[in-house]
Amino acid sequence: MKINGIAYRSVWLDADGWSVRIFDQTRLPWEVIPLRLTTWREAAHAIRSMQVRGAPLIGAVAAYGVALAMREDPAALDPVLEALAATRPTAINLRWALDRQRAVLHKLPPAARAAAAYAEAQAIADDDAETCRRIGENGLPLLEEIAARKGRVQVLTHCNAGWLATVDWGTALAPIYMAHDKGLAVHVWVDETRPRNQGAALTAFELGAHGVPHTVIADNAGGHLMQHGEVDIVIVGTDRVTRRGDVANKIGTYLKALAARDNGVPFWVALPHSTLDMRVRDGVAEIPIEERSAAEVTEMTGRTADGRIETVRVVAEGSPAANPAFDVTPARLVTGLITERGRCAASEAALLALYPEKA
Amino acid sequence: MKINGIAYRSVWLDADGWSVRIFDQTRLPWEVIPLRLTTWREAAHAIRSMQVRGAPLIGAVAAYGVALAMREDPAALDPVLEALAATRPTAINLRWALDRQRAVLHKLPPAARAAAAYAEAQAIADDDAETCRRIGENGLPLLEEIAARKGRVQVLTHCNAGWLATVDWGTALAPIYMAHDKGLAVHVWVDETRPRNQGAALTAFELGAHGVPHTVIADNAGGHLMQHGEVDIVIVGTDRVTRRGDVANKIGTYLKALAARDNGVPFWVALPHSTLDMRVRDGVAEIPIEERSAAEVTEMTGRTADGRIETVRVVAEGSPAANPAFDVTPARLVTGLITERGRCAASEAALLALYPEKA
């Protein structure tokens, strides 16, 4: 998507033809300077330090990390794959991308590996961008229908499920970008998404940079806006969707789904096939929820009026904090799922109809 | 309630017998230094600048402001009443407290006014503390019943409805203090309450200073905790309760009420009689919601690790923000009301049974 009129992806090959560019997302939205990665160790550091985040993007950066390694020493394939896999051991896309590289490169002589690794990294990035583009196409009719009826569309989203979390387009934001680019009058309510503020920092930055009208709100405000008819549709991303359609996503998603149901607002979830976890049925009972550092609640980082980046404590001294990072929205509250294959109900039957190979 | 073992009110007469002490709540929780007010102008400034906030407390401080004025110049009664009333023109308790002073003082010769004004200010403060103590007594059985069944009580609260918002005890927190003081194992989940962070700053400070176990959470987390049985009861305060029991309170209260209903958690609202507004029936349709400054969403103030108080922007540059300050929880989501006269259902019939004089 665009920043000041120039199209970007969240990872790309530099004009030199071999080094890799990313945005340091730990500095967004305050600094928008593409970092240049020149070694696989720099790629590993970028993943580990969350300079890049979002499962699809992590996979693509890891794949480029393999390409950088093959350029340096094509004999070092196995230790590099192992080291990159260890940067974020729980991210499923990371392993999947490295497995793709392994399958291609193992059968090649060392001299042929660098070129093949670059080609495969590019293919992984292109595949992700295409998957997200299709999610956008499949979500677009939902927004077009509202716009045709009301003249404009008010979308509420939570956290960041935009192009910065993928390679391009994003998941929840893909239909929004597409609608905006087609000239629909779209306005997005952006939940700030405490405690890590991915909405206020990343989603607001993305939408602003691409020119999509939006307004940041406290996470507390969505229910009130829905009560007063200010939200036509909710679209969020997800970290895991179970066999029966329960949706794990950033903490607070469940509260918005409850408000949507109470006010008759459609609640949609956008995802690629890789987010489906058919081994799990009851999301609330079965999905373990990561408890993250209390400091994410007690402290906030931002920019002072004179441009310094400062971290301040916002909780009374001595008071402890808890920080569950995700919650689960039961399928009964989900209007439907938007995937790269089309839309479907949040149910096992509907998911298996769309993805019969997952039975 | 107590700070480090010493009992305080949120406003009190200094040991000198005439000057007035408050905590500067714009500096809490970082500085806990009682301010000394020595003129009615200082009292007016304290109210206007929100050094004191919370409708009952504002009323009491205004009443003490009249006493300070009568000490300086007992002939200046009318202009002082007018000036104090203008500090926060919409706060209903402010006018009510000033009207009490006016009724007492107008009929007295100037020489008798100072002593009478101090006595009336003290009575206003005492009345408020007694009202809140009764709210505590009437809410306590709810916590005792849970503790008897489960061995401990987990309460979730939103915003600050504690002693810092009143003269003593608070409304929603009064039953909690009482339960804690009686030795019940109470633990409080404190919503940080974005955007102004009254939970993280004031409620956490109050509970911590009095020794009540508590944990601060992002406003997004309450639903997840309820899904997993970690909340036994929700108790919140309110800014206005309508004839049929709809509850206006700090933005985000409605979302917690929805989650409580979805998980079978009782949702109680604590209030004094002065918060009832029998002229209004449908809260969502009829109560105007204050839209406050966007800066409350885009900026946060806190303390750096080396002790400086800094304000940082947390929203991407150029992104606008909206800041509705309150929302309305429909009576259908409210388990019941806790008042100084007892508990009742959130309905017109139940309210009129408790307050027949309001018919």
XYZ file of C-alpha atoms in Angstrom:
718
model
C 0.000 0.000 0.000
C 1.042 3.615 -0.182
C 3.010 6.033 1.997
C 2.726 9.578 0.709
C 1.674 8.336 -2.699
C 4.484 5.784 -3.116
C 3.592 2.078 -3.099
C 5.437 -0.082 -0.572
C 5.419 -3.597 0.728
C 6.464 -4.351 4.290
C 9.532 -6.270 2.976
C 11.223 -5.860 -0.399
C 14.460 -6.360 -2.307
C 16.655 -3.280 -2.421
C 17.529 -1.655 -5.759
C 20.990 -3.269 -5.410
C 19.311 -6.579 -6.195
C 20.436 -8.471 -3.072
C 19.956 -6.604 0.224
C 16.550 -6.579 1.908
C 14.487 -3.613 3.089
C 11.967 -3.485 5.933
C 10.394 -0.784 8.064
C 11.553 -0.900 11.676
C 8.098 -1.327 13.217
C 9.429 -0.688 16.716
C 10.041 2.918 15.549
C 6.714 3.381 13.733
C 4.856 5.684 13.596
C 7.609 8.067 14.698
C 10.285 7.134 12.169
C 9.497 5.857 8.681
C 12.982 4.914 7.500
C 13.458 1.616 5.647
C 16.112 -0.506 7.366
C 18.543 -2.360 5.121
C 19.289 -5.983 6.045
C 22.577 -7.243 4.600
C 23.169 -10.501 6.524
C 20.970 -13.348 7.724
C 21.940 -12.376 11.271
C 20.386 -8.950 10.733
C 17.242 -10.655 9.434
C 17.151 -12.873 12.526
C 17.574 -9.849 14.766
C 14.746 -8.020 12.962
C 12.379 -10.917 13.706
C 13.526 -11.487 17.268
C 13.373 -7.801 18.229
C 9.943 -7.356 16.567
C 11.239 -4.831 14.049
C 8.964 -6.959 11.888
C 5.853 -8.606 13.365
C 2.731 -10.251 12.043
C 2.961 -13.957 11.187
C 2.955 -13.635 7.351
C 5.575 -10.882 7.380
C 7.848 -12.825 9.739
C 7.752 -15.783 7.341
C 8.711 -13.645 4.361
C 11.566 -11.915 6.191
C 12.901 -15.299 7.350
C 12.813 -16.535 3.753
C 14.828 -13.503 2.672
C 17.185 -14.197 5.575
C 17.893 -17.630 4.038
C 18.650 -15.934 0.707
C 21.118 -13.571 2.381
C 22.790 -16.557 4.059
C 23.078 -18.499 0.797
C 24.781 -15.494 -0.772
C 27.367 -15.506 2.034
C 27.919 -19.253 2.434
C 25.661 -21.709 0.576
C 27.100 -24.620 2.600
C 25.618 -23.242 5.847
C 21.990 -24.026 4.956
C 21.040 -26.257 7.907
C 22.463 -24.166 10.773
C 20.915 -21.016 9.257
C 17.476 -22.636 8.951
C 17.752 -23.745 12.555
C 18.858 -20.330 13.826
C 16.099 -18.486 11.962
C 13.457 -20.938 13.196
C 14.515 -20.196 16.780
C 13.897 -16.432 16.528
C 10.145 -16.714 17.274
C 9.585 -20.402 17.932
C 5.780 -20.269 18.123
C 5.001 -18.400 14.887
C 3.594 -21.030 12.525
C 4.301 -19.051 9.322
C 7.982 -18.820 10.193
C 8.432 -22.610 10.135
C 6.280 -22.922 7.053
C 8.409 -20.393 5.098
C 11.656 -22.023 6.211
C 10.313 -25.449 5.220
C 9.584 -24.078 1.754
C 13.178 -22.847 1.458
C 14.563 -26.144 2.753
C 12.579 -28.173 0.226
C 13.871 -26.061 -2.667
C 17.487 -25.647 -1.580
C 18.453 -29.060 -0.185
C 18.318 -30.698 -3.593
C 20.472 -28.011 -5.237
C 24.288 -27.810 -5.424
C 25.644 -24.968 -3.253
C 26.488 -22.808 -6.267
C 22.829 -22.748 -7.347
C 21.348 -22.027 -3.940
C 21.585 -18.248 -3.658
C 19.633 -17.532 -6.831
C 17.017 -20.155 -5.966
C 16.653 -18.825 -2.398
C 16.020 -15.291 -3.623
C 13.445 -16.613 -6.106
C 11.689 -18.635 -3.399
C 11.665 -15.695 -0.948
C 10.129 -13.536 -3.654
C 7.534 -16.254 -4.349
C 6.646 -16.503 -0.642
C 6.176 -12.736 -0.450
C 4.173 -12.671 -3.680
C 1.964 -15.539 -2.503
C 1.178 -13.703 0.720
C 0.378 -10.472 -1.077
C -1.894 -12.371 -3.490
C -3.668 -14.193 -0.640
C -4.365 -10.878 1.066
C -5.495 -9.270 -2.184
C -8.046 -12.038 -2.590
C -9.231 -11.545 0.996
C -9.734 -7.912 0.031
C -11.717 -8.844 -3.061
C -13.888 -11.217 -1.082
C -14.584 -8.648 1.623
C -15.168 -5.740 -0.724
C -18.800 -6.647 -1.603
C -19.746 -6.297 2.095
C -18.605 -2.674 2.025
C -20.073 -2.007 -1.426
C -23.473 -3.215 -0.265
C -23.449 -0.827 2.713
C -22.172 2.072 0.605
C -24.905 1.480 -1.974
C -27.502 1.620 0.771
C -26.122 4.440 2.933
C -23.793 6.430 0.709
C -20.845 5.740 2.989
C -19.393 2.998 5.174
C -18.228 3.235 8.789
C -15.963 0.329 9.710
C -14.600 -0.408 13.179
C -11.390 -2.427 13.510
C -9.260 -3.598 16.415
C -5.462 -3.977 16.577
C -3.422 -4.054 13.354
C -4.427 -6.497 10.635
C -3.080 -4.335 7.831
C -0.270 -4.455 5.334
C 2.330 -3.945 8.053
C 1.363 -7.342 9.528
C 1.511 -9.092 6.146
C 3.514 -8.387 2.987
C 0.860 -6.182 1.391
C -2.872 -5.360 1.722
C -3.321 -6.929 5.147
C -6.282 -9.105 6.128
C -8.987 -7.036 7.867
C -7.773 -3.860 6.165
C -7.552 -5.349 2.650
C -11.262 -4.827 1.831
C -11.007 -1.313 3.268
C -8.036 -0.352 1.070
C -9.796 -1.813 -1.944
C -13.018 0.068 -1.211
C -11.111 3.311 -0.692
C -9.112 2.848 -3.881
C -12.386 2.276 -5.775
C -13.693 5.606 -4.515
C -16.153 4.415 -1.837
C -16.612 6.817 1.079
C -15.036 4.635 3.783
C -14.248 5.861 7.296
C -12.523 3.626 9.850
C -12.875 3.768 13.647
C -9.491 2.582 14.881
C -9.425 1.064 18.388
C -6.182 2.226 19.968
C -5.761 -1.396 21.191
C -4.206 -1.203 24.618
C -1.863 -2.235 25.932
C 0.518 -2.284 22.946
C -1.360 0.393 20.982
C -1.080 -1.317 17.610
C -4.225 0.493 16.496
C -3.080 3.981 17.526
C 0.465 3.429 16.266
C 0.296 1.066 13.270
C -3.263 0.957 11.913
C -3.655 4.741 12.191
C -0.252 5.211 10.522
C -1.090 2.794 7.679
C -4.495 4.271 6.970
C -3.226 7.832 7.234
C -0.264 7.175 4.965
C -2.532 5.632 2.317
C -5.079 8.429 2.672
C -7.963 6.434 4.164
C -10.159 8.603 6.455
C -10.064 7.283 10.008
C -10.451 8.288 13.659
C -8.660 6.749 16.628
C -10.816 5.915 19.665
C -10.181 4.467 23.110
C -11.001 0.758 23.241
C -13.836 1.729 25.581
C -15.697 3.754 22.939
C -16.843 1.181 20.351
C -20.005 0.098 22.169
C -21.219 3.680 22.526
C -20.605 4.344 18.815
C -22.566 1.221 17.883
C -25.460 2.221 20.163
C -25.688 5.465 18.201
C -25.546 3.964 14.694
C -22.000 5.150 13.993
C -20.647 1.711 13.028
C -21.946 -0.199 9.965
C -19.617 -3.174 10.158
C -16.784 -4.531 12.308
C -13.872 -6.274 10.555
C -10.965 -7.730 12.527
C -8.093 -10.092 11.817
C -7.334 -13.205 13.848
C -4.482 -15.266 15.223
C -6.324 -18.569 15.165
C -9.751 -19.803 14.041
C -10.975 -23.139 15.400
C -12.800 -25.947 13.596
C -16.181 -24.615 14.705
C -15.345 -20.963 14.002
C -14.266 -19.571 17.369
C -11.878 -16.655 16.828
C -8.755 -15.911 18.870
C -7.604 -12.338 18.365
C -6.076 -9.431 20.253
C -7.497 -8.888 23.751
C -10.724 -6.855 23.620
C -12.043 -8.303 20.362
C -14.665 -10.290 22.308
C -16.056 -7.108 23.917
C -16.537 -5.517 20.487
C -18.228 -8.650 19.193
C -20.678 -8.515 22.125
C -21.484 -4.882 21.369
C -21.913 -5.651 17.667
C -24.384 -8.427 18.496
C -26.281 -6.196 20.955
C -26.694 -3.507 18.287
C -27.250 -5.617 15.177
C -23.899 -4.635 13.637
C -22.299 -7.333 11.407
C -19.042 -8.703 12.855
C -16.643 -10.172 10.259
C -13.253 -11.823 10.656
C -10.652 -11.809 7.842
C -8.077 -14.618 7.597
C -5.900 -16.653 5.241
C -6.125 -20.460 5.223
C -2.975 -20.707 7.334
C -4.820 -19.265 10.347
C -7.295 -22.161 10.505
C -6.537 -24.677 13.254
C -8.811 -27.640 12.656
C -7.344 -29.533 15.644
C -9.087 -27.181 18.066
C -12.845 -26.971 18.508
C -13.761 -24.941 21.630
C -11.600 -21.817 21.511
C -12.371 -20.484 24.993
C -11.637 -23.830 26.646
C -8.746 -25.020 24.480
C -6.660 -22.097 23.209
C -3.935 -21.119 25.673
C -3.785 -17.341 26.090
C -0.338 -15.753 26.259
C 0.205 -13.671 29.413
C 2.618 -10.919 28.449
C 4.711 -8.532 30.527
C 2.903 -6.299 33.029
C 5.144 -3.459 31.846
C 3.078 -3.280 28.641
C 0.145 -2.169 30.830
C 2.017 -0.051 33.369
C 4.191 1.845 30.869
C 3.580 3.632 27.604
C 6.013 4.893 25.002
C 5.416 7.877 22.757
C 6.852 11.120 21.508
C 7.115 14.323 23.520
C 6.119 17.657 22.000
C 9.787 18.405 21.363
C 10.391 15.116 19.586
C 11.986 12.859 22.205
C 10.779 9.259 22.491
C 10.018 8.636 26.178
C 8.561 5.759 28.183
C 6.343 6.774 31.091
C 4.684 4.790 33.885
C 0.913 5.375 33.880
C -0.105 3.068 36.751
C 0.169 4.016 40.425
C 3.518 2.976 41.887
C 3.452 -0.446 43.477
C 0.214 -1.567 41.805
C 0.592 -4.835 39.900
C -0.870 -5.376 36.427
C -2.029 -8.401 34.433
C -1.720 -8.604 30.666
C -3.582 -11.384 28.861
C -2.732 -10.695 25.214
C -5.594 -12.407 23.394
C -9.178 -13.396 23.914
C -11.559 -15.746 22.151
C -14.767 -14.643 20.464
C -17.214 -17.565 20.302
C -18.472 -18.443 16.805
C -22.037 -17.517 17.848
C -20.984 -13.835 17.844
C -19.265 -13.957 14.432
C -21.356 -12.984 11.408
C -18.893 -14.621 9.046
C -15.341 -15.223 7.866
C -13.617 -13.570 4.895
C -10.943 -15.806 3.349
C -8.922 -15.904 0.147
C -11.404 -18.499 -1.162
C -14.531 -16.536 -0.347
C -16.804 -15.757 2.591
C -18.416 -18.334 4.830
C -20.240 -18.720 8.128
C -18.208 -19.311 11.297
C -19.111 -23.013 11.492
C -17.444 -26.357 10.880
C -19.747 -27.201 7.963
C -19.107 -23.905 6.211
C -15.346 -24.074 6.782
C -15.147 -27.627 5.428
C -17.185 -26.648 2.382
C -14.591 -23.945 1.613
C -11.548 -26.003 2.656
C -12.472 -29.669 1.980
C -8.791 -30.659 2.091
C -8.699 -29.721 5.792
C -11.215 -32.415 6.774
C -9.776 5.758 53.998
C -6.127 5.115 54.722
C -2.824 6.066 53.147
C 0.053 4.158 54.715
C -2.051 3.386 57.755
C -3.235 6.963 58.389
C -6.930 7.750 57.841
C -7.697 10.599 55.444
C -10.651 12.222 53.814
C -10.315 13.852 50.405
C -10.987 17.284 52.008
C -10.455 18.268 55.638
C -9.858 21.184 57.984
C -6.209 21.803 58.776
C -4.940 21.535 62.359
C -4.888 25.360 62.412
C -8.690 25.218 62.573
C -9.410 27.373 59.511
C -7.402 26.491 56.387
C -8.520 23.595 54.180
C -6.530 20.588 52.966
C -7.009 18.583 49.781
C -4.892 16.238 47.691
C -3.953 17.715 44.331
C -5.516 14.956 42.213
C -3.840 16.230 39.053
C -0.550 15.119 40.670
C -1.783 11.748 41.956
C -0.516 9.085 41.999
C 2.946 10.631 41.605
C 2.809 13.170 44.444
C 0.783 12.637 47.608
C 1.188 16.027 49.254
C -1.867 17.693 50.817
C -2.403 21.158 49.346
C -3.407 23.908 51.777
C -6.195 26.229 50.625
C -6.196 29.569 52.473
C -8.570 31.702 50.356
C -11.842 31.102 48.535
C -10.009 31.911 45.307
C -7.661 28.989 45.918
C -10.688 26.771 46.515
C -12.236 27.982 43.249
C -8.995 27.287 41.419
C -8.801 23.772 42.897
C -12.255 22.989 41.503
C -11.724 24.631 38.125
C -8.345 23.002 37.525
C -9.623 19.581 38.650
C -7.225 19.367 41.590
C -10.423 18.019 43.102
C -12.945 16.120 40.957
C -15.934 13.883 41.595
C -19.280 15.585 42.126
C -19.610 15.035 45.917
C -16.066 16.201 46.593
C -16.487 19.320 44.455
C -19.543 20.255 46.483
C -17.716 19.873 49.784
C -14.692 21.881 48.630
C -16.981 24.650 47.364
C -18.708 24.725 50.768
C -15.319 25.120 52.462
C -14.520 27.846 49.937
C -17.529 29.786 51.219
C -16.237 29.381 54.770
C -12.817 30.751 53.766
C -14.552 33.707 52.092
C -16.697 34.482 55.148
C -13.536 34.536 57.259
C -12.037 37.170 54.922
C -15.113 39.284 54.247
C -18.548 38.157 55.467
C -20.233 40.888 53.407
C -19.088 39.324 50.139
C -21.421 36.325 50.334
C -23.347 36.735 47.080
C -20.434 37.395 44.699
C -18.498 34.508 46.248
C -21.410 32.088 45.833
C -21.712 33.201 42.231
C -18.002 32.851 41.511
C -17.782 29.395 43.067
C -20.877 28.221 41.190
C -19.207 29.227 37.907
C -16.143 27.022 38.438
C -17.832 23.869 37.057
C -21.265 25.063 35.988
C -22.691 21.616 35.159
C -21.843 19.747 38.375
C -25.133 19.343 40.212
C -23.595 18.777 43.656
C -21.731 22.067 43.442
C -24.952 24.100 43.192
C -26.606 21.980 45.842
C -23.769 22.592 48.343
C -23.709 26.331 47.616
C -27.484 26.502 48.034
C -27.120 24.886 51.453
C -24.569 27.534 52.440
C -26.732 30.343 51.063
C -29.790 29.172 53.013
C -27.837 29.125 56.272
C -25.798 32.309 55.845
C -28.224 34.780 54.289
C -30.291 35.014 57.429
C -27.261 35.599 59.680
C -25.551 38.918 60.492
C -22.082 39.143 58.866
C -20.287 38.649 62.184
C -21.906 35.236 62.659
C -21.347 33.966 59.141
C -17.810 32.557 59.301
C -18.476 30.155 62.168
C -21.774 29.044 60.618
C -20.160 28.524 57.200
C -17.436 26.290 58.662
C -20.084 24.309 60.530
C -22.196 23.872 57.389
C -19.188 22.851 55.271
C -18.324 20.258 57.889
C -21.935 19.025 57.868
C -21.934 18.726 54.071
C -18.706 16.707 54.174
C -19.998 14.541 57.022
C -23.303 13.928 55.218
C -21.475 12.765 52.115
C -19.189 10.465 54.060
C -22.231 9.000 55.874
C -24.131 8.486 52.601
C -21.173 6.617 51.156
C -20.706 4.578 54.334
C -24.316 3.432 54.026
C -23.783 2.524 50.363
C -20.887 0.421 51.598
C -23.026 -1.281 54.235
C -25.746 -2.001 51.697
C -23.280 -3.454 49.182
C -21.283 -5.471 51.683
C -23.734 -8.431 51.870
C -23.218 -9.043 48.138
C -19.509 -9.581 48.752
C -20.051 -11.532 51.963
C -22.356 -13.943 50.166
C -19.732 -14.644 47.475
C -16.936 -14.958 50.047
C -19.008 -17.415 52.074
C -19.523 -19.534 48.961
C -16.069 -19.278 47.352
C -13.671 -18.284 50.125
C -12.709 -15.101 48.294
C -14.238 -12.385 46.110
C -12.960 -11.087 42.784
C -14.501 -7.710 41.939
C -14.054 -5.809 38.677
C -14.492 -2.032 38.668
C -14.212 0.687 36.037
C -12.970 4.272 36.453
C -12.714 5.806 39.948
C -15.741 5.669 42.199
C -13.704 5.664 45.374
C -13.055 7.991 48.269
C -11.085 10.383 46.079
C -14.302 11.120 44.147
C -16.343 11.654 47.303
C -15.374 12.809 50.797
C -14.764 9.317 52.151
C -15.498 5.651 51.312
C -16.559 6.273 47.711
C -19.572 4.655 46.059
C -18.536 1.521 44.122
C -15.459 1.080 46.310
C -17.273 1.553 49.646
C -18.457 -2.085 49.904
C -14.970 -3.219 48.879
C -13.241 -1.203 51.616
C -15.752 -2.451 54.137
C -15.267 -6.075 53.091
C -11.495 -5.704 53.215
C -11.597 -4.042 56.637
C -13.754 -6.921 57.901
C -11.105 -9.394 56.796
C -12.760 -10.816 53.661
C -10.324 -11.952 50.961
C -11.199 -9.325 48.347
C -9.209 -8.779 45.154
C -10.111 -6.014 42.698
C -9.518 -5.998 38.925
C -8.997 -2.324 38.146
C -9.781 -1.257 34.552
C -7.137 1.327 33.631
C -10.021 3.380 32.143
C -8.678 5.035 29.043
C -8.437 7.712 27.999
C -7.971 9.550 31.332
C -6.650 6.519 33.223
C -8.615 7.178 36.400
C -8.454 3.465 37.176
C -4.694 3.094 36.711
C -3.936 6.381 38.454
C -6.599 6.938 41.146
C -8.367 3.645 41.886
C -5.095 1.713 41.925
C -3.548 4.388 44.158
C -6.517 4.371 46.573
C -6.691 0.619 46.874
C -2.938 0.258 47.172
C -2.672 2.972 49.816
C -5.415 1.321 51.892
C -3.875 -2.127 51.411
C -6.624 -3.708 49.286
C -5.204 -6.366 46.912
C -5.789 -5.354 43.303
C -4.469 -5.754 39.760
C -4.635 -3.179 36.978
C -5.783 -4.448 33.571
C -6.289 -2.915 30.152
C -9.929 -2.046 29.499
C -9.853 -4.774 26.848
C -9.211 -7.578 29.351
C -12.402 -7.765 31.441
C -14.375 -9.963 29.038
C -11.611 -12.543 28.870
C -11.352 -12.659 32.670
C -15.106 -13.179 32.958
C -15.029 -15.989 30.356
C -12.529 -17.765 32.572
C -14.376 -17.353 35.891
C -11.967 -14.749 37.263
C -14.655 -12.151 38.085
C -17.383 -12.826 40.683
C -19.086 -9.430 40.554
C -18.786 -6.097 38.759
C -19.420 -2.913 40.780
C -19.230 0.530 39.167
C -20.288 4.047 40.078
C -22.447 6.265 37.888
C -22.901 9.858 36.788
C -26.648 9.618 36.222
C -29.334 6.940 36.645
C -32.610 7.394 34.776
C -36.168 6.766 35.963
C -36.195 3.281 34.469
C -32.683 2.406 35.683
C -30.444 3.124 32.677
C -26.940 3.966 33.891
C -24.675 6.657 32.466
C -21.074 6.116 33.494
C -17.530 6.431 32.189
C -17.070 5.275 28.584
C -16.590 1.501 28.392
C -18.943 0.607 31.240
C -21.505 -0.699 28.706
C -18.957 -3.157 27.240
C -18.274 -4.611 30.693
C -21.990 -4.925 31.370
C -22.404 -6.882 28.104
C -19.586 -9.237 29.088
C -21.043 -9.671 32.578
C -24.422 -10.611 31.081
C -22.794 -13.026 28.585
C -20.972 -14.807 31.411
C -23.603 -14.731 34.166
C -21.586 -12.303 36.316
C -23.708 -9.933 38.487
C -23.368 -6.280 37.433
C -24.115 -3.770 40.230
C -24.142 0.037 40.218
C -23.530 2.073 43.402
C -25.028 5.558 43.773
C -26.321 8.139 46.228
C -29.838 9.578 45.809
C -28.429 12.729 44.236
C -27.413 10.761 41.119
C -30.999 9.793 40.272
C -32.508 11.831 37.441
C -36.216 11.004 37.356
C -36.827 13.427 34.473
C -35.045 11.093 32.046
C -36.331 7.668 31.047
C -34.387 6.299 28.026
C -30.725 6.907 28.796
C -29.282 5.991 25.388
C -31.714 8.248 23.555
C -31.952 11.136 26.019
C -28.662 11.630 27.904
C -26.282 13.902 26.007
C -22.755 12.462 26.018
C -19.903 14.900 26.551
C -17.315 14.823 23.759
C -13.993 15.701 25.366
C -10.655 16.769 23.925
C -9.003 14.453 21.398
C -5.722 15.109 23.198
C -6.916 12.856 26.041
C -6.770 9.975 23.535
C -3.689 10.996 21.549
C -1.498 11.886 24.539
C -0.652 10.240 27.849
C 1.054 11.620 30.913
C 3.135 9.586 33.311
C 6.424 9.353 35.104
C 9.734 8.433 33.497
C 12.079 5.955 35.159
C 14.170 8.875 36.453
C 11.167 10.638 37.963
C 10.217 13.295 35.424
C 6.519 13.782 34.574
C 6.242 13.739 30.779
C 3.377 13.856 28.278
C 3.848 11.729 25.172
C 1.832 11.386 21.991
C 0.805 7.749 21.433
C -1.217 8.106 18.221
C 0.334 8.324 14.750
C 1.022 11.926 13.751
C -1.841 13.495 11.816
C -4.441 10.898 12.834
C -7.528 12.448 14.440
C -9.173 11.009 17.544
C -12.682 11.047 19.007
C -13.345 11.037 22.740
C -16.891 10.375 23.927
C -16.495 10.471 27.715
C -19.503 8.462 28.888
C -21.775 5.714 27.693
C -25.149 4.406 28.817
C -25.744 0.884 30.065
C -29.389 -0.087 29.536
C -31.251 -1.185 32.670
C -31.727 -4.684 31.178
C -27.975 -5.309 31.720
C -27.935 -4.061 35.333
C -28.401 -6.666 38.058
C -29.246 -4.009 40.612
C -28.508 -0.676 42.271
C -26.775 -0.143 45.629
C -27.936 3.055 47.357
C -27.702 4.573 50.812
C -31.269 3.347 51.438
C -30.637 -0.225 50.336
C -30.427 -2.300 47.176
C -33.035 -2.410 44.435
C -33.597 -3.552 40.885
C -32.808 -1.141 38.039
C -36.462 -0.346 37.329
C -38.883 2.518 37.860
C -41.044 0.505 40.269
C -38.088 -0.498 42.423
C -36.606 3.008 42.431
C -39.933 4.555 43.446
C -40.374 1.988 46.210
C -37.007 3.096 47.646
C -37.455 6.819 46.913
C -41.231 7.494 47.050
C -40.574 11.224 47.434
C -39.107 11.282 43.913
C -42.406 10.272 42.264
